[in-house]
Amino acid sequence: MEKVAEGKTKIIYSMPDLEKVTLKFKDDITAFDGKKHDLIKDKGVINAAITTKLFRYLEKEGVSTHLVDLPQPGVMVARNLKMIPLEVVCRNIAAGHILERLPGFKKGDSFPKPIVEFFLKNDSLHDPILNDDHIQVLALANKREIAEMKRLALKTNEFLKPYLLKKEMILADFKLEFGRDSKGKIIVGDELDCDSMRLWDIKTGEILDKDVYRQGAPLEKVTETYLKCYRKIVGGEPK
Ligand SMILES: Nc1ncnc2c1ncn2[C@@H]1O[C@H](COP(=O)(O)OP(=O)(O)OP(=O)(O)O)[C@@H](O)[C@H]1O
Ligand SMILES: [Mg+2]
């Protein structure tokens, strides 16, 4: 298999079937546009398993994802998509940098309705927020595709929130990345895991995601957080 791309947390390999790619989830963890960087034992295995579990669930609920299979721990086979360089964020509860942009809401406040936001994937510009016009002017997606990404983000939220609540976790917010398949259909790609969701323990309020790393917790604590998230969503211990 030939390596076709490498990002901060995944390596993409081509496959004999050009409609598919292999995604190797790495143990690297990064924050602040990659300025903070460490390795967390088994993080790749944990995030690949959580993504697989949640994507399978979403498929059943009618949201198309790129997931094909998880042939071995940390290694996912996915549909080869032309990725759209946007981060699509859906927020239920105020947390993170929206607190600096939206007056009247403090950390932990629920929004009266879910908020969907688009950001440009561009570390050197610090992932600026974009509106529909910006996205069209940059020719990243057309009006119909923007509406479709928003619809899929809200549908994902609608299914994910109660699913995680049953596992005693509150979904404060999450990020999706989308791509186009060979027919131009908009599909959920990338990942959905401890790196891309804000999850809080419903009983204790404990943070169960990458925010523990952003906040400077010792790496043993970060490892324990990822393990807790795995146990709650996938069950058992990572193999
Ligand atoms: N199904 C897919 N087909 C093709 N590429 C994909 C697919 N799913 C994810 N990717 C891309 O794989 C790349 C590597 O992922 P990773 O998360 O490591 O990148 P990143 O560091 O977040 O961002 P960057 O895109 O800036 O490298 C990303 O560009 C992502 O968009
Ligand atoms: Mg990424």
PDB file of C-alpha atoms and ligand atoms in Angstrom:
ATOM      1  CA  MET A   1       0.000   0.000   0.000  1.00  0.00           C
ATOM      2  CA  GLU A   2       1.252   3.448  -0.896  1.00  0.00           C
ATOM      3  CA  LYS A   3       1.059   6.331   1.561  1.00  0.00           C
ATOM      4  CA  VAL A   4      -1.006   9.089  -0.079  1.00  0.00           C
ATOM      5  CA  ALA A   5      -1.333  11.570   2.780  1.00  0.00           C
ATOM      6  CA  GLU A   6      -0.372  12.031   6.385  1.00  0.00           C
ATOM      7  CA  GLY A   7      -2.046  14.404   8.790  1.00  0.00           C
ATOM      8  CA  LYS A   8      -1.463  15.024  12.461  1.00  0.00           C
ATOM      9  CA  THR A   9      -3.364  11.946  13.649  1.00  0.00           C
ATOM     10  CA  LYS A  10      -3.876   9.657  10.647  1.00  0.00           C
ATOM     11  CA  ILE A  11      -1.979   8.206   7.691  1.00  0.00           C
ATOM     12  CA  ILE A  12      -3.912   7.510   4.471  1.00  0.00           C
ATOM     13  CA  TYR A  13      -2.816   4.632   2.213  1.00  0.00           C
ATOM     14  CA  SER A  14      -4.129   3.839  -1.262  1.00  0.00           C
ATOM     15  CA  MET A  15      -5.658   0.412  -1.935  1.00  0.00           C
ATOM     16  CA  PRO A  16      -5.839  -1.803  -5.051  1.00  0.00           C
ATOM     17  CA  ASP A  17      -9.526  -0.894  -5.178  1.00  0.00           C
ATOM     18  CA  LEU A  18      -9.186   2.835  -5.875  1.00  0.00           C
ATOM     19  CA  GLU A  19     -12.658   3.466  -4.444  1.00  0.00           C
ATOM     20  CA  LYS A  20     -11.225   2.656  -0.991  1.00  0.00           C
ATOM     21  CA  VAL A  21      -8.435   3.895   1.285  1.00  0.00           C
ATOM     22  CA  THR A  22      -6.847   2.595   4.480  1.00  0.00           C
ATOM     23  CA  LEU A  23      -6.680   4.968   7.434  1.00  0.00           C
ATOM     24  CA  LYS A  24      -4.070   4.240  10.090  1.00  0.00           C
ATOM     25  CA  PHE A  25      -4.971   6.074  13.295  1.00  0.00           C
ATOM     26  CA  LYS A  26      -1.769   7.253  15.032  1.00  0.00           C
ATOM     27  CA  ASP A  27      -1.020   7.599  18.749  1.00  0.00           C
ATOM     28  CA  ASP A  28      -0.107  11.274  18.219  1.00  0.00           C
ATOM     29  CA  ILE A  29      -2.112  13.906  20.065  1.00  0.00           C
ATOM     30  CA  THR A  30      -1.906  17.585  19.146  1.00  0.00           C
ATOM     31  CA  ALA A  31      -3.494  20.860  20.217  1.00  0.00           C
ATOM     32  CA  PHE A  32      -3.244  24.571  19.424  1.00  0.00           C
ATOM     33  CA  ASP A  33      -2.766  24.119  15.656  1.00  0.00           C
ATOM     34  CA  GLY A  34      -0.162  21.427  16.235  1.00  0.00           C
ATOM     35  CA  LYS A  35       2.043  23.524  18.522  1.00  0.00           C
ATOM     36  CA  LYS A  36       1.481  21.076  21.419  1.00  0.00           C
ATOM     37  CA  HIS A  37       2.295  17.477  20.464  1.00  0.00           C
ATOM     38  CA  ASP A  38       2.661  14.194  22.396  1.00  0.00           C
ATOM     39  CA  LEU A  39       2.059  10.463  22.088  1.00  0.00           C
ATOM     40  CA  ILE A  40      -0.685   8.649  24.010  1.00  0.00           C
ATOM     41  CA  LYS A  41      -0.427   4.861  24.312  1.00  0.00           C
ATOM     42  CA  ASP A  42      -3.162   3.056  22.305  1.00  0.00           C
ATOM     43  CA  LYS A  43      -4.810   6.340  21.266  1.00  0.00           C
ATOM     44  CA  GLY A  44      -4.975   5.235  17.610  1.00  0.00           C
ATOM     45  CA  VAL A  45      -6.634   1.928  18.524  1.00  0.00           C
ATOM     46  CA  ILE A  46      -9.058   3.704  20.864  1.00  0.00           C
ATOM     47  CA  ASN A  47     -10.103   6.431  18.411  1.00  0.00           C
ATOM     48  CA  ALA A  48     -10.450   4.039  15.455  1.00  0.00           C
ATOM     49  CA  ALA A  49     -12.700   1.765  17.546  1.00  0.00           C
ATOM     50  CA  ILE A  50     -14.852   4.645  18.834  1.00  0.00           C
ATOM     51  CA  THR A  51     -15.206   6.104  15.314  1.00  0.00           C
ATOM     52  CA  THR A  52     -16.154   2.677  13.939  1.00  0.00           C
ATOM     53  CA  LYS A  53     -18.750   2.106  16.642  1.00  0.00           C
ATOM     54  CA  LEU A  54     -20.364   5.534  16.166  1.00  0.00           C
ATOM     55  CA  PHE A  55     -20.219   5.467  12.342  1.00  0.00           C
ATOM     56  CA  ARG A  56     -21.884   2.017  12.296  1.00  0.00           C
ATOM     57  CA  TYR A  57     -24.611   3.418  14.497  1.00  0.00           C
ATOM     58  CA  LEU A  58     -25.030   6.489  12.271  1.00  0.00           C
ATOM     59  CA  GLU A  59     -25.246   4.309   9.126  1.00  0.00           C
ATOM     60  CA  LYS A  60     -28.137   2.419  10.705  1.00  0.00           C
ATOM     61  CA  GLU A  61     -29.839   5.756  11.312  1.00  0.00           C
ATOM     62  CA  GLY A  62     -29.448   6.791   7.662  1.00  0.00           C
ATOM     63  CA  VAL A  63     -26.344   9.002   7.812  1.00  0.00           C
ATOM     64  CA  SER A  64     -23.835   7.831   5.160  1.00  0.00           C
ATOM     65  CA  THR A  65     -20.259   7.598   6.420  1.00  0.00           C
ATOM     66  CA  HIS A  66     -17.012   6.495   4.766  1.00  0.00           C
ATOM     67  CA  LEU A  67     -16.642   3.454   7.061  1.00  0.00           C
ATOM     68  CA  VAL A  68     -16.153   0.116   5.314  1.00  0.00           C
ATOM     69  CA  ASP A  69     -14.417  -2.047   7.919  1.00  0.00           C
ATOM     70  CA  LEU A  70     -12.000  -2.161  10.870  1.00  0.00           C
ATOM     71  CA  PRO A  71      -9.802  -5.087   9.756  1.00  0.00           C
ATOM     72  CA  GLN A  72      -7.343  -4.690  12.634  1.00  0.00           C
ATOM     73  CA  PRO A  73      -7.101  -2.463  15.726  1.00  0.00           C
ATOM     74  CA  GLY A  74      -6.299   1.127  14.727  1.00  0.00           C
ATOM     75  CA  VAL A  75      -6.657   0.431  10.994  1.00  0.00           C
ATOM     76  CA  MET A  76      -9.833   1.412   9.167  1.00  0.00           C
ATOM     77  CA  VAL A  77     -10.831   0.729   5.576  1.00  0.00           C
ATOM     78  CA  ALA A  78     -12.926   3.614   4.272  1.00  0.00           C
ATOM     79  CA  ARG A  79     -14.431   4.871   1.052  1.00  0.00           C
ATOM     80  CA  ASN A  80     -12.000   7.098  -0.818  1.00  0.00           C
ATOM     81  CA  LEU A  81     -13.476  10.597  -0.670  1.00  0.00           C
ATOM     82  CA  LYS A  82     -12.478  13.947  -2.142  1.00  0.00           C
ATOM     83  CA  MET A  83     -12.349  15.742   1.189  1.00  0.00           C
ATOM     84  CA  ILE A  84     -13.810  19.240   1.584  1.00  0.00           C
ATOM     85  CA  PRO A  85     -11.349  21.272   3.700  1.00  0.00           C
ATOM     86  CA  LEU A  86     -13.966  22.349   6.243  1.00  0.00           C
ATOM     87  CA  GLU A  87     -14.583  21.505   9.875  1.00  0.00           C
ATOM     88  CA  VAL A  88     -18.324  21.367  10.517  1.00  0.00           C
ATOM     89  CA  VAL A  89     -19.016  21.899  14.214  1.00  0.00           C
ATOM     90  CA  CYS A  90     -22.335  21.268  15.952  1.00  0.00           C
ATOM     91  CA  ARG A  91     -22.781  22.709  19.440  1.00  0.00           C
ATOM     92  CA  ASN A  92     -25.385  21.927  22.100  1.00  0.00           C
ATOM     93  CA  ILE A  93     -23.636  23.520  25.067  1.00  0.00           C
ATOM     94  CA  ALA A  94     -21.287  26.501  25.246  1.00  0.00           C
ATOM     95  CA  ALA A  95     -17.621  25.452  25.533  1.00  0.00           C
ATOM     96  CA  GLY A  96     -14.316  26.234  23.844  1.00  0.00           C
ATOM     97  CA  HIS A  97     -13.699  29.273  21.652  1.00  0.00           C
ATOM     98  CA  ILE A  98     -17.373  30.076  20.994  1.00  0.00           C
ATOM     99  CA  LEU A  99     -17.261  31.625  24.483  1.00  0.00           C
ATOM    100  CA  GLU A 100     -15.033  34.372  23.039  1.00  0.00           C
ATOM    101  CA  ARG A 101     -17.426  35.021  20.134  1.00  0.00           C
ATOM    102  CA  LEU A 102     -20.940  34.801  21.551  1.00  0.00           C
ATOM    103  CA  PRO A 103     -21.933  37.162  24.363  1.00  0.00           C
ATOM    104  CA  GLY A 104     -24.395  36.086  27.049  1.00  0.00           C
ATOM    105  CA  PHE A 105     -23.372  32.434  27.252  1.00  0.00           C
ATOM    106  CA  LYS A 106     -20.918  31.029  29.779  1.00  0.00           C
ATOM    107  CA  LYS A 107     -19.250  27.620  29.789  1.00  0.00           C
ATOM    108  CA  GLY A 108     -21.835  24.866  30.326  1.00  0.00           C
ATOM    109  CA  ASP A 109     -24.873  26.909  29.243  1.00  0.00           C
ATOM    110  CA  SER A 110     -27.222  25.049  26.884  1.00  0.00           C
ATOM    111  CA  PHE A 111     -28.102  26.734  23.606  1.00  0.00           C
ATOM    112  CA  PRO A 112     -31.840  27.032  22.869  1.00  0.00           C
ATOM    113  CA  LYS A 113     -31.154  25.158  19.596  1.00  0.00           C
ATOM    114  CA  PRO A 114     -28.074  23.358  18.217  1.00  0.00           C
ATOM    115  CA  ILE A 115     -25.629  25.681  16.445  1.00  0.00           C
ATOM    116  CA  VAL A 116     -23.815  24.539  13.282  1.00  0.00           C
ATOM    117  CA  GLU A 117     -20.622  26.389  12.352  1.00  0.00           C
ATOM    118  CA  PHE A 118     -18.141  25.995   9.464  1.00  0.00           C
ATOM    119  CA  PHE A 119     -14.398  26.530   9.813  1.00  0.00           C
ATOM    120  CA  LEU A 120     -11.696  26.465   7.133  1.00  0.00           C
ATOM    121  CA  LYS A 121      -9.132  23.707   7.757  1.00  0.00           C
ATOM    122  CA  ASN A 122      -6.059  25.916   7.732  1.00  0.00           C
ATOM    123  CA  ASP A 123      -3.628  25.782  10.654  1.00  0.00           C
ATOM    124  CA  SER A 124      -1.612  28.854   9.583  1.00  0.00           C
ATOM    125  CA  LEU A 125      -4.828  30.956   9.550  1.00  0.00           C
ATOM    126  CA  HIS A 126      -5.953  29.204  12.789  1.00  0.00           C
ATOM    127  CA  ASP A 127      -9.028  27.610  11.153  1.00  0.00           C
ATOM    128  CA  PRO A 128     -11.106  30.795  10.599  1.00  0.00           C
ATOM    129  CA  ILE A 129     -14.912  30.640  10.853  1.00  0.00           C
ATOM    130  CA  LEU A 130     -16.694  30.870   7.465  1.00  0.00           C
ATOM    131  CA  ASN A 131     -20.247  31.683   6.486  1.00  0.00           C
ATOM    132  CA  ASP A 132     -22.137  30.263   3.475  1.00  0.00           C
ATOM    133  CA  ASP A 133     -20.959  33.114   1.218  1.00  0.00           C
ATOM    134  CA  HIS A 134     -17.297  32.618   2.170  1.00  0.00           C
ATOM    135  CA  ILE A 135     -17.593  28.896   1.406  1.00  0.00           C
ATOM    136  CA  GLN A 136     -19.115  29.590  -2.029  1.00  0.00           C
ATOM    137  CA  VAL A 137     -16.630  32.379  -2.882  1.00  0.00           C
ATOM    138  CA  LEU A 138     -13.757  30.031  -1.982  1.00  0.00           C
ATOM    139  CA  ALA A 139     -15.464  27.397  -4.212  1.00  0.00           C
ATOM    140  CA  LEU A 140     -15.280  24.822  -1.412  1.00  0.00           C
ATOM    141  CA  ALA A 141     -18.923  23.772  -1.738  1.00  0.00           C
ATOM    142  CA  ASN A 142     -22.101  24.980  -3.410  1.00  0.00           C
ATOM    143  CA  LYS A 143     -25.294  26.118  -1.719  1.00  0.00           C
ATOM    144  CA  ARG A 144     -26.931  22.680  -1.923  1.00  0.00           C
ATOM    145  CA  GLU A 145     -23.832  20.968  -0.501  1.00  0.00           C
ATOM    146  CA  ILE A 146     -23.611  23.470   2.372  1.00  0.00           C
ATOM    147  CA  ALA A 147     -27.261  22.773   3.238  1.00  0.00           C
ATOM    148  CA  GLU A 148     -26.591  19.016   3.028  1.00  0.00           C
ATOM    149  CA  MET A 149     -23.579  19.234   5.394  1.00  0.00           C
ATOM    150  CA  LYS A 150     -25.686  21.215   7.844  1.00  0.00           C
ATOM    151  CA  ARG A 151     -28.557  18.726   7.593  1.00  0.00           C
ATOM    152  CA  LEU A 152     -26.213  15.767   8.173  1.00  0.00           C
ATOM    153  CA  ALA A 153     -24.498  17.483  11.136  1.00  0.00           C
ATOM    154  CA  LEU A 154     -27.895  18.130  12.776  1.00  0.00           C
ATOM    155  CA  LYS A 155     -29.097  14.604  12.037  1.00  0.00           C
ATOM    156  CA  THR A 156     -25.897  13.177  13.529  1.00  0.00           C
ATOM    157  CA  ASN A 157     -26.481  15.306  16.619  1.00  0.00           C
ATOM    158  CA  GLU A 158     -30.093  14.180  16.893  1.00  0.00           C
ATOM    159  CA  PHE A 159     -29.032  10.513  17.006  1.00  0.00           C
ATOM    160  CA  LEU A 160     -25.768  10.872  18.892  1.00  0.00           C
ATOM    161  CA  LYS A 161     -27.034  12.949  21.818  1.00  0.00           C
ATOM    162  CA  PRO A 162     -29.510  10.364  23.198  1.00  0.00           C
ATOM    163  CA  TYR A 163     -27.169   7.471  22.307  1.00  0.00           C
ATOM    164  CA  LEU A 164     -24.385   8.965  24.436  1.00  0.00           C
ATOM    165  CA  LEU A 165     -26.791  10.050  27.148  1.00  0.00           C
ATOM    166  CA  LYS A 166     -27.702   6.372  27.636  1.00  0.00           C
ATOM    167  CA  LYS A 167     -23.997   5.841  28.270  1.00  0.00           C
ATOM    168  CA  GLU A 168     -24.146   8.638  30.869  1.00  0.00           C
ATOM    169  CA  MET A 169     -22.317  11.202  28.743  1.00  0.00           C
ATOM    170  CA  ILE A 170     -23.383  14.681  27.720  1.00  0.00           C
ATOM    171  CA  LEU A 171     -22.454  15.663  24.151  1.00  0.00           C
ATOM    172  CA  ALA A 172     -21.488  19.344  24.436  1.00  0.00           C
ATOM    173  CA  ASP A 173     -20.269  19.604  20.834  1.00  0.00           C
ATOM    174  CA  PHE A 174     -18.558  17.691  18.022  1.00  0.00           C
ATOM    175  CA  LYS A 175     -16.791  18.209  14.687  1.00  0.00           C
ATOM    176  CA  LEU A 176     -17.356  16.415  11.392  1.00  0.00           C
ATOM    177  CA  GLU A 177     -15.445  16.481   8.119  1.00  0.00           C
ATOM    178  CA  PHE A 178     -17.202  15.705   4.855  1.00  0.00           C
ATOM    179  CA  GLY A 179     -16.097  14.497   1.447  1.00  0.00           C
ATOM    180  CA  ARG A 180     -17.607  13.683  -1.963  1.00  0.00           C
ATOM    181  CA  ASP A 181     -17.783  10.131  -3.276  1.00  0.00           C
ATOM    182  CA  SER A 182     -17.194   9.304  -6.964  1.00  0.00           C
ATOM    183  CA  LYS A 183     -20.799  10.309  -7.734  1.00  0.00           C
ATOM    184  CA  GLY A 184     -20.481  13.628  -5.898  1.00  0.00           C
ATOM    185  CA  LYS A 185     -22.588  12.546  -2.923  1.00  0.00           C
ATOM    186  CA  ILE A 186     -21.731  14.250   0.391  1.00  0.00           C
ATOM    187  CA  ILE A 187     -20.529  11.645   2.916  1.00  0.00           C
ATOM    188  CA  VAL A 188     -19.274  11.902   6.515  1.00  0.00           C
ATOM    189  CA  GLY A 189     -15.538  11.122   6.486  1.00  0.00           C
ATOM    190  CA  ASP A 190     -12.603  11.387   8.862  1.00  0.00           C
ATOM    191  CA  GLU A 191     -13.363  10.519  12.496  1.00  0.00           C
ATOM    192  CA  LEU A 192     -15.781  10.909  15.421  1.00  0.00           C
ATOM    193  CA  ASP A 193     -13.998  10.190  18.700  1.00  0.00           C
ATOM    194  CA  CYS A 194     -12.349  11.662  21.809  1.00  0.00           C
ATOM    195  CA  ASP A 195     -10.442  14.134  19.609  1.00  0.00           C
ATOM    196  CA  SER A 196     -13.524  15.501  17.887  1.00  0.00           C
ATOM    197  CA  MET A 197     -16.268  15.495  20.550  1.00  0.00           C
ATOM    198  CA  ARG A 198     -16.671  17.290  23.889  1.00  0.00           C
ATOM    199  CA  LEU A 199     -18.093  14.684  26.272  1.00  0.00           C
ATOM    200  CA  TRP A 200     -18.884  15.227  29.927  1.00  0.00           C
ATOM    201  CA  ASP A 201     -19.746  12.556  32.500  1.00  0.00           C
ATOM    202  CA  ILE A 202     -23.382  13.205  33.411  1.00  0.00           C
ATOM    203  CA  LYS A 203     -22.897  12.343  37.093  1.00  0.00           C
ATOM    204  CA  THR A 204     -19.499  13.854  37.896  1.00  0.00           C
ATOM    205  CA  GLY A 205     -19.077  16.440  35.127  1.00  0.00           C
ATOM    206  CA  GLU A 206     -15.681  14.872  34.408  1.00  0.00           C
ATOM    207  CA  ILE A 207     -14.227  15.729  30.981  1.00  0.00           C
ATOM    208  CA  LEU A 208     -13.925  12.602  28.794  1.00  0.00           C
ATOM    209  CA  ASP A 209     -12.207  14.026  25.686  1.00  0.00           C
ATOM    210  CA  LYS A 210      -9.165  15.895  24.335  1.00  0.00           C
ATOM    211  CA  ASP A 211      -9.913  18.971  26.479  1.00  0.00           C
ATOM    212  CA  VAL A 212      -8.007  17.281  29.358  1.00  0.00           C
ATOM    213  CA  TYR A 213      -4.914  17.429  27.115  1.00  0.00           C
ATOM    214  CA  ARG A 214      -5.609  21.027  26.005  1.00  0.00           C
ATOM    215  CA  GLN A 215      -5.916  21.987  29.679  1.00  0.00           C
ATOM    216  CA  GLY A 216      -2.438  20.605  30.413  1.00  0.00           C
ATOM    217  CA  ALA A 217      -3.248  17.441  32.393  1.00  0.00           C
ATOM    218  CA  PRO A 218      -0.354  14.956  32.829  1.00  0.00           C
ATOM    219  CA  LEU A 219      -0.157  12.450  29.961  1.00  0.00           C
ATOM    220  CA  GLU A 220      -1.094   9.526  32.291  1.00  0.00           C
ATOM    221  CA  LYS A 221      -4.340  11.372  33.021  1.00  0.00           C
ATOM    222  CA  VAL A 222      -4.944  11.925  29.287  1.00  0.00           C
ATOM    223  CA  THR A 223      -4.371   8.185  28.637  1.00  0.00           C
ATOM    224  CA  GLU A 224      -6.820   7.301  31.424  1.00  0.00           C
ATOM    225  CA  THR A 225      -9.421   9.706  29.951  1.00  0.00           C
ATOM    226  CA  TYR A 226      -9.203   8.085  26.487  1.00  0.00           C
ATOM    227  CA  LEU A 227      -9.506   4.642  28.117  1.00  0.00           C
ATOM    228  CA  LYS A 228     -12.602   5.727  30.064  1.00  0.00           C
ATOM    229  CA  CYS A 229     -14.184   7.010  26.859  1.00  0.00           C
ATOM    230  CA  TYR A 230     -13.401   3.679  25.154  1.00  0.00           C
ATOM    231  CA  ARG A 231     -14.918   1.660  28.006  1.00  0.00           C
ATOM    232  CA  LYS A 232     -18.110   3.731  27.921  1.00  0.00           C
ATOM    233  CA  ILE A 233     -18.633   3.768  24.145  1.00  0.00           C
ATOM    234  CA  VAL A 234     -17.051   0.527  22.871  1.00  0.00           C
ATOM    235  CA  GLY A 235     -16.956  -1.484  26.129  1.00  0.00           C
ATOM    236  CA  GLY A 236     -14.151  -3.630  27.527  1.00  0.00           C
ATOM    237  CA  GLU A 237     -10.475  -2.856  27.083  1.00  0.00           C
ATOM    238  CA  PRO A 238      -8.725  -1.914  23.802  1.00  0.00           C
ATOM    239  CA  LYS A 239      -7.028  -4.874  22.092  1.00  0.00           C
TER     240      LYS A 239
HETATM  241  N1  LIG B   1     -12.362   8.830   3.449  1.00  0.00           N
HETATM  242  C1  LIG B   1     -11.322   9.630   3.230  1.00  0.00           C
HETATM  243  N2  LIG B   1     -10.760   9.709   2.003  1.00  0.00           N
HETATM  244  C2  LIG B   1      -9.711  10.513   1.768  1.00  0.00           C
HETATM  245  N3  LIG B   1      -9.140  11.302   2.712  1.00  0.00           N
HETATM  246  C3  LIG B   1      -9.655  11.286   3.962  1.00  0.00           C
HETATM  247  C4  LIG B   1     -10.772  10.447   4.285  1.00  0.00           C
HETATM  248  N4  LIG B   1     -11.083  10.651   5.603  1.00  0.00           N
HETATM  249  C5  LIG B   1     -10.208  11.559   6.072  1.00  0.00           C
HETATM  250  N5  LIG B   1      -9.338  11.961   5.107  1.00  0.00           N
HETATM  251  C6  LIG B   1      -8.252  12.955   5.227  1.00  0.00           C
HETATM  252  O1  LIG B   1      -7.108  12.357   5.796  1.00  0.00           O
HETATM  253  C7  LIG B   1      -6.209  13.384   6.203  1.00  0.00           C
HETATM  254  C8  LIG B   1      -5.411  12.948   7.394  1.00  0.00           C
HETATM  255  O2  LIG B   1      -6.173  12.993   8.560  1.00  0.00           O
HETATM  256  P1  LIG B   1      -5.679  13.784   9.856  1.00  0.00           P
HETATM  257  O3  LIG B   1      -6.854  13.873  10.757  1.00  0.00           O
HETATM  258  O4  LIG B   1      -4.436  13.179  10.386  1.00  0.00           O
HETATM  259  O5  LIG B   1      -5.340  15.221   9.218  1.00  0.00           O
HETATM  260  P2  LIG B   1      -5.293  16.614   9.975  1.00  0.00           P
HETATM  261  O6  LIG B   1      -3.996  16.769  10.626  1.00  0.00           O
HETATM  262  O7  LIG B   1      -6.517  16.803  10.783  1.00  0.00           O
HETATM  263  O8  LIG B   1      -5.411  17.658   8.819  1.00  0.00           O
HETATM  264  P3  LIG B   1      -4.701  17.924   7.470  1.00  0.00           P
HETATM  265  O9  LIG B   1      -5.783  17.623   6.472  1.00  0.00           O
HETATM  266  O10 LIG B   1      -4.393  19.379   7.582  1.00  0.00           O
HETATM  267  O11 LIG B   1      -3.519  17.060   7.309  1.00  0.00           O
HETATM  268  C9  LIG B   1      -7.066  14.636   6.400  1.00  0.00           C
HETATM  269  O12 LIG B   1      -6.738  15.562   5.407  1.00  0.00           O
HETATM  270  C10 LIG B   1      -8.488  14.109   6.194  1.00  0.00           C
HETATM  271  O13 LIG B   1      -9.331  15.093   5.632  1.00  0.00           O
HETATM  272 MG    MG B   2      -7.807  15.528  11.638  1.00  0.00          MG
END
